[in-house]
Amino acid sequence: MTAPPIAPPPAETAEPPVPPAPTLNRAGLLQAMDAAASAYAAGQTAGGSLTGRRFVVRQAFGCAGGSPPVGAAPGDGLAAWSWGPRRKSLRLTLTPGDWTDSPLLAGSADRWEAAEGFWISRPWLRADGCPGVEGHPLASGPVAAPSPQSVGLAAVFEEDGSRLGRRNGRAYEFTVRGEGDQAPAAPVGGYRLVLEGRLAAFADGRALRCRSASSDQRPVCIGAVHLDRVAFETADGRILSEWRVGG
């Protein structure tokens, strides 16, 4: 009598690949910053980890015209545009802030040689475009000062790491010129700043960090990032100029 055939072992079912986490946009990043600010104010640790997540954040600038933001200064990490000589051109500029010695990065100095800062303006606005509010019903005197900046991204550079992408105080600049003898038109809806890269980690392994001087002040929150790309765009998404790491 012949032995019955031995059934082959069942085929192993391969685990489906885990899809990558979606890229964070402006709204997603600001939502995470809000959660981190709330946790910090409550004396808690924000849940989840964003380390390694990719992001592409767009924000409008120059919505009110061709002048730096109120209270802005060179190297403040805010984009602006202004008229060139005789209004024959438009100049777009952004100088990252030097955040290397900022209290927000305290405790990470042994890991990072430098940090260059970019503020995310109007963090209460989730949309990429300019504000839509035209009236100011609460104003009762001179133009109100803008709210202090409270959300930012710190492009960090490790000791002995690549220096590609470091600005070292140099501004991102682009000049818009008209056609022929025609002066360029002032933008309708301002311009867009694009920041793209991936989130890094502070010494505690988290990508976001918040601090405040008082329990009655909104915490200032920043994300540690490795920037891959910075760009200026028109309001309809046309690229004017871009800078890539190594480019």
Short mmCIF file of C-alpha atoms in Angstrom, two decimals:
data_model
loop_
_atom_site.label_atom_id
_atom_site.label_comp_id
_atom_site.label_asym_id
_atom_site.label_seq_id
_atom_site.Cartn_x
_atom_site.Cartn_y
_atom_site.Cartn_z
CA MET A 1 0.00 0.00 0.00
CA THR A 2 1.33 3.37 -0.92
CA ALA A 3 1.44 6.18 1.62
CA PRO A 4 -1.09 8.96 1.08
CA PRO A 5 0.36 12.11 -0.44
CA ILE A 6 1.49 14.71 2.04
CA ALA A 7 -0.33 17.99 1.59
CA PRO A 8 2.00 20.95 1.10
CA PRO A 9 2.00 23.49 3.90
CA PRO A 10 -0.30 26.42 3.35
CA ALA A 11 1.35 29.28 1.54
CA GLU A 12 2.37 32.14 3.77
CA THR A 13 0.33 35.23 3.23
CA ALA A 14 2.51 38.27 2.86
CA GLU A 15 1.60 41.18 5.05
CA PRO A 16 0.37 44.10 2.95
CA PRO A 17 2.84 46.96 2.90
CA VAL A 18 2.08 49.78 5.29
CA PRO A 19 1.21 52.85 3.24
CA PRO A 20 3.31 55.92 4.00
CA ALA A 21 1.76 58.56 6.19
CA PRO A 22 0.19 61.35 4.15
CA THR A 23 2.19 64.50 3.60
CA LEU A 24 1.26 67.23 6.05
CA ASN A 25 -0.08 70.43 4.52
CA ARG A 26 -0.52 73.76 6.26
CA ALA A 27 -3.81 72.75 7.89
CA GLY A 28 -2.45 69.41 9.11
CA LEU A 29 0.73 70.89 10.51
CA LEU A 30 -1.14 73.66 12.33
CA GLN A 31 -3.57 71.15 13.80
CA ALA A 32 -0.61 69.21 15.21
CA MET A 33 0.90 72.45 16.57
CA ASP A 34 -2.40 73.30 18.29
CA ALA A 35 -2.47 69.87 19.94
CA ALA A 36 1.14 70.29 21.09
CA ALA A 37 0.39 73.75 22.52
CA SER A 38 -2.63 72.42 24.41
CA ALA A 39 -0.65 69.49 25.83
CA TYR A 40 2.19 71.77 26.91
CA ALA A 41 -0.20 74.20 28.62
CA ALA A 42 -1.81 71.28 30.47
CA GLY A 43 1.56 69.94 31.60
CA GLN A 44 1.16 66.87 29.45
CA THR A 45 3.08 65.21 26.64
CA ALA A 46 1.47 65.38 23.23
CA GLY A 47 0.55 61.98 21.87
CA GLY A 48 1.86 60.51 18.63
CA SER A 49 5.09 61.17 16.82
CA LEU A 50 5.53 63.17 13.65
CA THR A 51 9.24 62.51 13.30
CA GLY A 52 10.05 61.65 9.71
CA ARG A 53 6.71 62.89 8.31
CA ARG A 54 6.93 64.84 5.10
CA PHE A 55 5.30 68.27 4.82
CA VAL A 56 4.56 70.85 2.16
CA VAL A 57 3.41 74.12 3.71
CA ARG A 58 2.23 77.08 1.69
CA GLN A 59 1.48 80.50 3.12
CA ALA A 60 0.47 83.79 1.60
CA PHE A 61 2.58 86.90 2.04
CA GLY A 62 2.41 90.47 0.82
CA CYS A 63 -1.39 90.40 0.94
CA ALA A 64 -1.66 94.07 1.98
CA GLY A 65 0.82 95.39 -0.59
CA GLY A 66 4.47 95.86 -1.25
CA SER A 67 6.03 96.47 2.12
CA PRO A 68 7.51 94.32 4.88
CA PRO A 69 5.04 93.10 7.51
CA VAL A 70 4.40 95.51 10.37
CA GLY A 71 7.22 95.17 12.88
CA ALA A 72 9.28 92.98 10.55
CA ALA A 73 13.04 93.24 10.39
CA PRO A 74 15.71 91.63 8.21
CA GLY A 75 16.34 88.07 9.30
CA ASP A 76 13.01 87.62 11.05
CA GLY A 77 11.98 84.54 9.08
CA LEU A 78 9.05 86.21 7.31
CA ALA A 79 8.65 86.61 3.55
CA ALA A 80 7.75 89.98 2.01
CA TRP A 81 7.78 91.82 -1.29
CA SER A 82 8.61 95.43 -2.10
CA TRP A 83 8.89 97.69 -5.13
CA GLY A 84 12.26 98.11 -6.81
CA PRO A 85 13.72 101.44 -8.03
CA ARG A 86 11.15 103.60 -9.85
CA ARG A 87 8.64 100.76 -9.42
CA LYS A 88 10.16 98.95 -12.40
CA SER A 89 10.41 95.64 -10.58
CA LEU A 90 9.19 93.70 -7.55
CA ARG A 91 11.60 92.13 -5.09
CA LEU A 92 10.60 89.07 -3.08
CA THR A 93 12.74 88.33 -0.04
CA LEU A 94 12.93 85.91 2.88
CA THR A 95 15.81 85.82 5.35
CA PRO A 96 15.64 82.93 7.83
CA GLY A 97 16.10 83.85 11.47
CA ASP A 98 19.15 82.65 13.38
CA TRP A 99 17.55 80.40 16.00
CA THR A 100 20.71 78.53 16.96
CA ASP A 101 20.74 79.99 20.47
CA SER A 102 16.97 80.24 20.87
CA PRO A 103 15.55 79.01 24.21
CA LEU A 104 13.19 76.86 22.15
CA LEU A 105 16.16 74.76 21.07
CA ALA A 106 17.86 74.61 24.46
CA GLY A 107 19.08 71.11 25.21
CA SER A 108 19.72 70.28 21.58
CA ALA A 109 22.89 72.30 21.12
CA ASP A 110 24.98 69.15 21.41
CA ARG A 111 23.19 67.71 18.38
CA TRP A 112 22.77 70.70 16.11
CA GLU A 113 25.36 73.10 14.88
CA ALA A 114 22.86 75.63 13.55
CA ALA A 115 19.13 76.28 13.26
CA GLU A 116 17.48 78.64 10.78
CA GLY A 117 13.94 79.74 11.54
CA PHE A 118 10.81 80.35 9.49
CA TRP A 119 7.58 81.62 11.03
CA ILE A 120 4.21 80.27 9.92
CA SER A 121 2.23 83.49 9.80
CA ARG A 122 -1.44 83.74 10.86
CA PRO A 123 -1.57 80.26 12.43
CA TRP A 124 -5.31 80.69 13.09
CA LEU A 125 -5.84 80.59 9.30
CA ARG A 126 -5.78 77.06 7.90
CA ALA A 127 -6.12 78.10 4.24
CA ASP A 128 -3.07 78.79 2.08
CA GLY A 129 -4.34 82.12 0.75
CA CYS A 130 -4.69 85.66 2.01
CA PRO A 131 -7.20 86.54 4.76
CA GLY A 132 -10.70 87.22 3.54
CA VAL A 133 -11.71 89.60 6.34
CA GLU A 134 -12.14 93.16 5.11
CA GLY A 135 -13.68 94.91 8.07
CA HIS A 136 -12.22 95.42 11.53
CA PRO A 137 -15.23 95.69 13.88
CA LEU A 138 -13.10 95.60 17.03
CA ALA A 139 -10.72 98.36 15.94
CA SER A 140 -11.20 101.61 17.87
CA GLY A 141 -8.10 103.61 17.07
CA PRO A 142 -4.82 103.18 15.23
CA VAL A 143 -4.19 100.03 13.22
CA ALA A 144 -3.77 97.19 15.67
CA ALA A 145 -0.37 95.56 15.93
CA PRO A 146 -0.16 92.01 14.60
CA SER A 147 -0.22 89.10 17.02
CA PRO A 148 3.22 87.85 18.11
CA GLN A 149 4.48 84.93 16.04
CA SER A 150 3.69 81.66 17.76
CA VAL A 151 4.28 78.84 15.22
CA GLY A 152 7.47 78.19 13.31
CA LEU A 153 9.78 75.70 11.65
CA ALA A 154 13.46 75.40 12.57
CA ALA A 155 15.66 74.01 9.79
CA VAL A 156 18.32 72.17 11.78
CA PHE A 157 21.86 71.16 10.81
CA GLU A 158 23.77 68.50 12.72
CA GLU A 159 27.38 68.71 13.82
CA ASP A 160 29.66 67.50 11.00
CA GLY A 161 26.60 67.15 8.77
CA SER A 162 26.06 68.47 5.27
CA ARG A 163 26.08 72.23 4.96
CA LEU A 164 24.02 72.16 1.80
CA GLY A 165 20.93 74.31 2.17
CA ARG A 166 22.35 76.51 4.94
CA ARG A 167 21.79 80.20 4.26
CA ASN A 168 24.14 81.64 6.92
CA GLY A 169 22.25 84.94 6.93
CA ARG A 170 21.71 85.10 3.17
CA ALA A 171 18.20 85.85 1.97
CA TYR A 172 16.14 83.94 -0.53
CA GLU A 173 15.52 86.58 -3.21
CA PHE A 174 13.71 86.85 -6.50
CA THR A 175 13.01 89.85 -8.76
CA VAL A 176 9.80 90.10 -10.78
CA ARG A 177 10.20 92.23 -13.92
CA GLY A 178 7.66 93.50 -16.41
CA GLU A 179 7.64 92.79 -20.13
CA GLY A 180 9.58 95.24 -22.27
CA ASP A 181 9.20 98.73 -20.86
CA GLN A 182 6.13 97.80 -18.85
CA ALA A 183 6.38 97.74 -15.08
CA PRO A 184 5.14 94.57 -13.39
CA ALA A 185 1.67 94.69 -11.92
CA ALA A 186 1.21 94.43 -8.19
CA PRO A 187 0.05 90.90 -7.35
CA VAL A 188 -3.61 90.27 -6.68
CA GLY A 189 -3.76 88.01 -3.66
CA GLY A 190 -0.09 88.35 -2.76
CA TYR A 191 2.49 85.63 -3.29
CA ARG A 192 3.04 82.20 -1.76
CA LEU A 193 6.00 80.88 0.20
CA VAL A 194 6.47 77.11 -0.04
CA LEU A 195 8.42 75.15 2.58
CA GLU A 196 8.91 71.44 1.90
CA GLY A 197 10.83 68.74 3.73
CA ARG A 198 10.49 66.27 6.58
CA LEU A 199 10.21 66.64 10.32
CA ALA A 200 13.28 65.88 12.43
CA ALA A 201 13.44 65.19 16.18
CA PHE A 202 14.45 67.05 19.29
CA ALA A 203 16.49 65.30 21.98
CA ASP A 204 13.30 63.74 23.41
CA GLY A 205 12.52 62.14 20.06
CA ARG A 206 9.58 64.42 19.27
CA ALA A 207 9.32 66.71 16.27
CA LEU A 208 7.43 69.56 17.96
CA ARG A 209 8.36 71.63 20.98
CA CYS A 210 6.41 74.35 22.80
CA ARG A 211 7.43 76.90 25.40
CA SER A 212 5.83 79.97 27.02
CA ALA A 213 6.90 82.69 29.42
CA SER A 214 3.62 82.54 31.34
CA SER A 215 0.65 80.24 31.78
CA ASP A 216 -1.50 83.13 30.53
CA GLN A 217 0.35 83.40 27.23
CA ARG A 218 -0.18 81.25 24.19
CA PRO A 219 2.75 78.81 23.91
CA VAL A 220 5.19 79.30 21.06
CA CYS A 221 5.59 76.01 19.18
CA ILE A 222 8.18 75.07 16.58
CA GLY A 223 8.96 71.98 14.58
CA ALA A 224 12.48 70.72 13.94
CA VAL A 225 12.80 70.03 10.21
CA HIS A 226 15.16 69.11 7.42
CA LEU A 227 14.25 71.39 4.54
CA ASP A 228 14.37 70.02 1.00
CA ARG A 229 12.86 72.92 -0.88
CA VAL A 230 11.97 76.59 -0.54
CA ALA A 231 10.01 78.34 -3.28
CA PHE A 232 8.15 81.51 -4.22
CA GLU A 233 4.91 81.09 -6.15
CA THR A 234 2.17 83.29 -7.54
CA ALA A 235 -1.29 83.14 -6.00
CA ASP A 236 -2.40 80.69 -8.73
CA GLY A 237 0.50 78.32 -8.09
CA ARG A 238 2.99 79.32 -10.79
CA ILE A 239 6.56 78.79 -9.58
CA LEU A 240 8.67 81.93 -9.69
CA SER A 241 11.84 80.61 -8.09
CA GLU A 242 12.87 77.62 -6.00
CA TRP A 243 15.86 76.43 -4.01
CA ARG A 244 16.57 72.75 -3.38
CA VAL A 245 19.13 71.13 -1.11
CA GLY A 246 22.23 70.72 -3.24
CA GLY A 247 20.73 72.91 -5.95
#
